[in-house]
Amino acid sequence: MDLRLLKDKAWESMGTRHSHPDREPGYAYYHGQRVAKIALQLRELILSGQDSNDEAILLGGWFHDVGKGIEPHWEYGAMICRAILREHCPACKL
């Protein structure tokens, strides 16, 4: 997977969008970056050295709120993720 390209896709989807009236534009994007970083740190603490799923963990963090602001955001987020990632990820990872 081309993680740089997928990070750009996350920015295109969330980087300037208002996901909530009380949040600044791009909040969902930056929040996703923080979540991904913390998720990888937790994986290392819990499953040290077992990094075979790190790309999926990273993408999960980046895109977990892609549907935020469109309720139910978890359902719309899943549809948006499939549309964005289907060309870049194996079907088994979606």
PDB file of C-alpha atoms in Angstrom:
ATOM      1  CA  MET A   1       0.000   0.000   0.000  1.00  0.00           C
ATOM      2  CA  ASP A   2       1.128   3.525  -0.747  1.00  0.00           C
ATOM      3  CA  LEU A   3       0.687   5.127   2.667  1.00  0.00           C
ATOM      4  CA  ARG A   4       1.723   8.581   1.455  1.00  0.00           C
ATOM      5  CA  LEU A   5      -1.029   8.500  -1.177  1.00  0.00           C
ATOM      6  CA  LEU A   6      -3.570   7.255   1.368  1.00  0.00           C
ATOM      7  CA  LYS A   7      -2.600   9.977   3.834  1.00  0.00           C
ATOM      8  CA  ASP A   8      -3.228  12.462   1.015  1.00  0.00           C
ATOM      9  CA  LYS A   9      -6.635  10.826   0.451  1.00  0.00           C
ATOM     10  CA  ALA A  10      -7.410  11.303   4.146  1.00  0.00           C
ATOM     11  CA  TRP A  11      -6.495  14.987   3.799  1.00  0.00           C
ATOM     12  CA  GLU A  12      -8.683  15.335   0.694  1.00  0.00           C
ATOM     13  CA  SER A  13     -11.608  13.800   2.592  1.00  0.00           C
ATOM     14  CA  MET A  14     -11.237  15.579   5.923  1.00  0.00           C
ATOM     15  CA  GLY A  15      -8.495  18.210   5.793  1.00  0.00           C
ATOM     16  CA  THR A  16     -10.662  21.266   5.283  1.00  0.00           C
ATOM     17  CA  ARG A  17     -14.089  19.906   6.171  1.00  0.00           C
ATOM     18  CA  HIS A  18     -16.147  21.064   9.159  1.00  0.00           C
ATOM     19  CA  SER A  19     -17.203  17.789  10.773  1.00  0.00           C
ATOM     20  CA  HIS A  20     -18.867  19.541  13.706  1.00  0.00           C
ATOM     21  CA  PRO A  21     -19.998  23.149  14.223  1.00  0.00           C
ATOM     22  CA  ASP A  22     -17.830  23.523  17.338  1.00  0.00           C
ATOM     23  CA  ARG A  23     -14.647  22.158  15.730  1.00  0.00           C
ATOM     24  CA  GLU A  24     -12.153  23.850  13.471  1.00  0.00           C
ATOM     25  CA  PRO A  25     -11.908  22.788   9.814  1.00  0.00           C
ATOM     26  CA  GLY A  26      -9.763  19.689   9.489  1.00  0.00           C
ATOM     27  CA  TYR A  27     -10.313  18.524  13.065  1.00  0.00           C
ATOM     28  CA  ALA A  28     -11.311  15.009  11.940  1.00  0.00           C
ATOM     29  CA  TYR A  29      -8.115  14.720   9.878  1.00  0.00           C
ATOM     30  CA  TYR A  30      -5.784  15.792  12.692  1.00  0.00           C
ATOM     31  CA  HIS A  31      -7.718  13.733  15.227  1.00  0.00           C
ATOM     32  CA  GLY A  32      -7.292  10.695  12.957  1.00  0.00           C
ATOM     33  CA  GLN A  33      -3.533  11.293  12.798  1.00  0.00           C
ATOM     34  CA  ARG A  34      -3.366  11.336  16.608  1.00  0.00           C
ATOM     35  CA  VAL A  35      -5.544   8.223  16.929  1.00  0.00           C
ATOM     36  CA  ALA A  36      -3.375   6.312  14.437  1.00  0.00           C
ATOM     37  CA  LYS A  37      -0.189   7.237  16.300  1.00  0.00           C
ATOM     38  CA  ILE A  38      -1.634   6.176  19.664  1.00  0.00           C
ATOM     39  CA  ALA A  39      -3.055   2.943  18.203  1.00  0.00           C
ATOM     40  CA  LEU A  40       0.391   1.973  16.877  1.00  0.00           C
ATOM     41  CA  GLN A  41       1.964   2.778  20.242  1.00  0.00           C
ATOM     42  CA  LEU A  42      -0.599   0.571  21.981  1.00  0.00           C
ATOM     43  CA  ARG A  43      -0.029  -2.248  19.504  1.00  0.00           C
ATOM     44  CA  GLU A  44       3.690  -2.089  20.239  1.00  0.00           C
ATOM     45  CA  LEU A  45       3.068  -2.200  24.009  1.00  0.00           C
ATOM     46  CA  ILE A  46       0.596  -5.074  23.790  1.00  0.00           C
ATOM     47  CA  LEU A  47       2.012  -7.048  20.851  1.00  0.00           C
ATOM     48  CA  SER A  48       5.638  -5.985  20.706  1.00  0.00           C
ATOM     49  CA  GLY A  49       7.253  -6.693  17.353  1.00  0.00           C
ATOM     50  CA  GLN A  50       4.066  -8.051  15.758  1.00  0.00           C
ATOM     51  CA  ASP A  51       3.715  -5.350  13.133  1.00  0.00           C
ATOM     52  CA  SER A  52       2.051  -7.307  10.317  1.00  0.00           C
ATOM     53  CA  ASN A  53      -1.213  -5.363  10.729  1.00  0.00           C
ATOM     54  CA  ASP A  54       0.288  -1.921  11.283  1.00  0.00           C
ATOM     55  CA  GLU A  55      -0.869  -0.581   7.912  1.00  0.00           C
ATOM     56  CA  ALA A  56      -4.464  -1.562   8.702  1.00  0.00           C
ATOM     57  CA  ILE A  57      -4.173  -0.025  12.182  1.00  0.00           C
ATOM     58  CA  LEU A  58      -2.765   3.169  10.685  1.00  0.00           C
ATOM     59  CA  LEU A  59      -5.531   3.418   8.083  1.00  0.00           C
ATOM     60  CA  GLY A  60      -8.158   2.670  10.723  1.00  0.00           C
ATOM     61  CA  GLY A  61      -6.904   5.591  12.776  1.00  0.00           C
ATOM     62  CA  TRP A  62      -6.676   7.953   9.826  1.00  0.00           C
ATOM     63  CA  PHE A  63     -10.122   7.193   8.432  1.00  0.00           C
ATOM     64  CA  HIS A  64     -12.187   6.246  11.504  1.00  0.00           C
ATOM     65  CA  ASP A  65     -14.055   9.583  11.529  1.00  0.00           C
ATOM     66  CA  VAL A  66     -14.271  10.160   7.770  1.00  0.00           C
ATOM     67  CA  GLY A  67     -18.068  10.159   8.058  1.00  0.00           C
ATOM     68  CA  LYS A  68     -18.200  12.453  11.097  1.00  0.00           C
ATOM     69  CA  GLY A  69     -20.966  15.006  10.732  1.00  0.00           C
ATOM     70  CA  ILE A  70     -23.076  12.722   8.515  1.00  0.00           C
ATOM     71  CA  GLU A  71     -25.147  10.668  10.926  1.00  0.00           C
ATOM     72  CA  PRO A  72     -24.985   7.814  11.584  1.00  0.00           C
ATOM     73  CA  HIS A  73     -21.348   8.633  10.905  1.00  0.00           C
ATOM     74  CA  TRP A  74     -20.047   5.102  11.460  1.00  0.00           C
ATOM     75  CA  GLU A  75     -22.261   3.758   8.667  1.00  0.00           C
ATOM     76  CA  TYR A  76     -21.516   6.566   6.230  1.00  0.00           C
ATOM     77  CA  GLY A  77     -17.851   6.418   7.220  1.00  0.00           C
ATOM     78  CA  ALA A  78     -17.692   2.736   6.282  1.00  0.00           C
ATOM     79  CA  MET A  79     -19.203   3.481   2.861  1.00  0.00           C
ATOM     80  CA  ILE A  80     -16.865   6.425   2.284  1.00  0.00           C
ATOM     81  CA  CYS A  81     -13.831   4.349   3.335  1.00  0.00           C
ATOM     82  CA  ARG A  82     -14.735   1.543   0.963  1.00  0.00           C
ATOM     83  CA  ALA A  83     -15.081   4.026  -1.895  1.00  0.00           C
ATOM     84  CA  ILE A  84     -11.738   5.691  -1.119  1.00  0.00           C
ATOM     85  CA  LEU A  85      -9.704   2.609  -0.242  1.00  0.00           C
ATOM     86  CA  ARG A  86     -11.007  -0.035  -2.665  1.00  0.00           C
ATOM     87  CA  GLU A  87      -8.495   0.993  -5.339  1.00  0.00           C
ATOM     88  CA  HIS A  88      -5.603   1.008  -2.891  1.00  0.00           C
ATOM     89  CA  CYS A  89      -6.159  -1.880  -0.471  1.00  0.00           C
ATOM     90  CA  PRO A  90      -6.783  -5.596  -0.875  1.00  0.00           C
ATOM     91  CA  ALA A  91     -10.454  -6.496  -0.397  1.00  0.00           C
ATOM     92  CA  CYS A  92      -9.608  -8.631   2.648  1.00  0.00           C
ATOM     93  CA  LYS A  93      -8.314  -5.503   4.433  1.00  0.00           C
ATOM     94  CA  LEU A  94     -11.501  -3.516   3.849  1.00  0.00           C
TER      95      LEU A  94
END
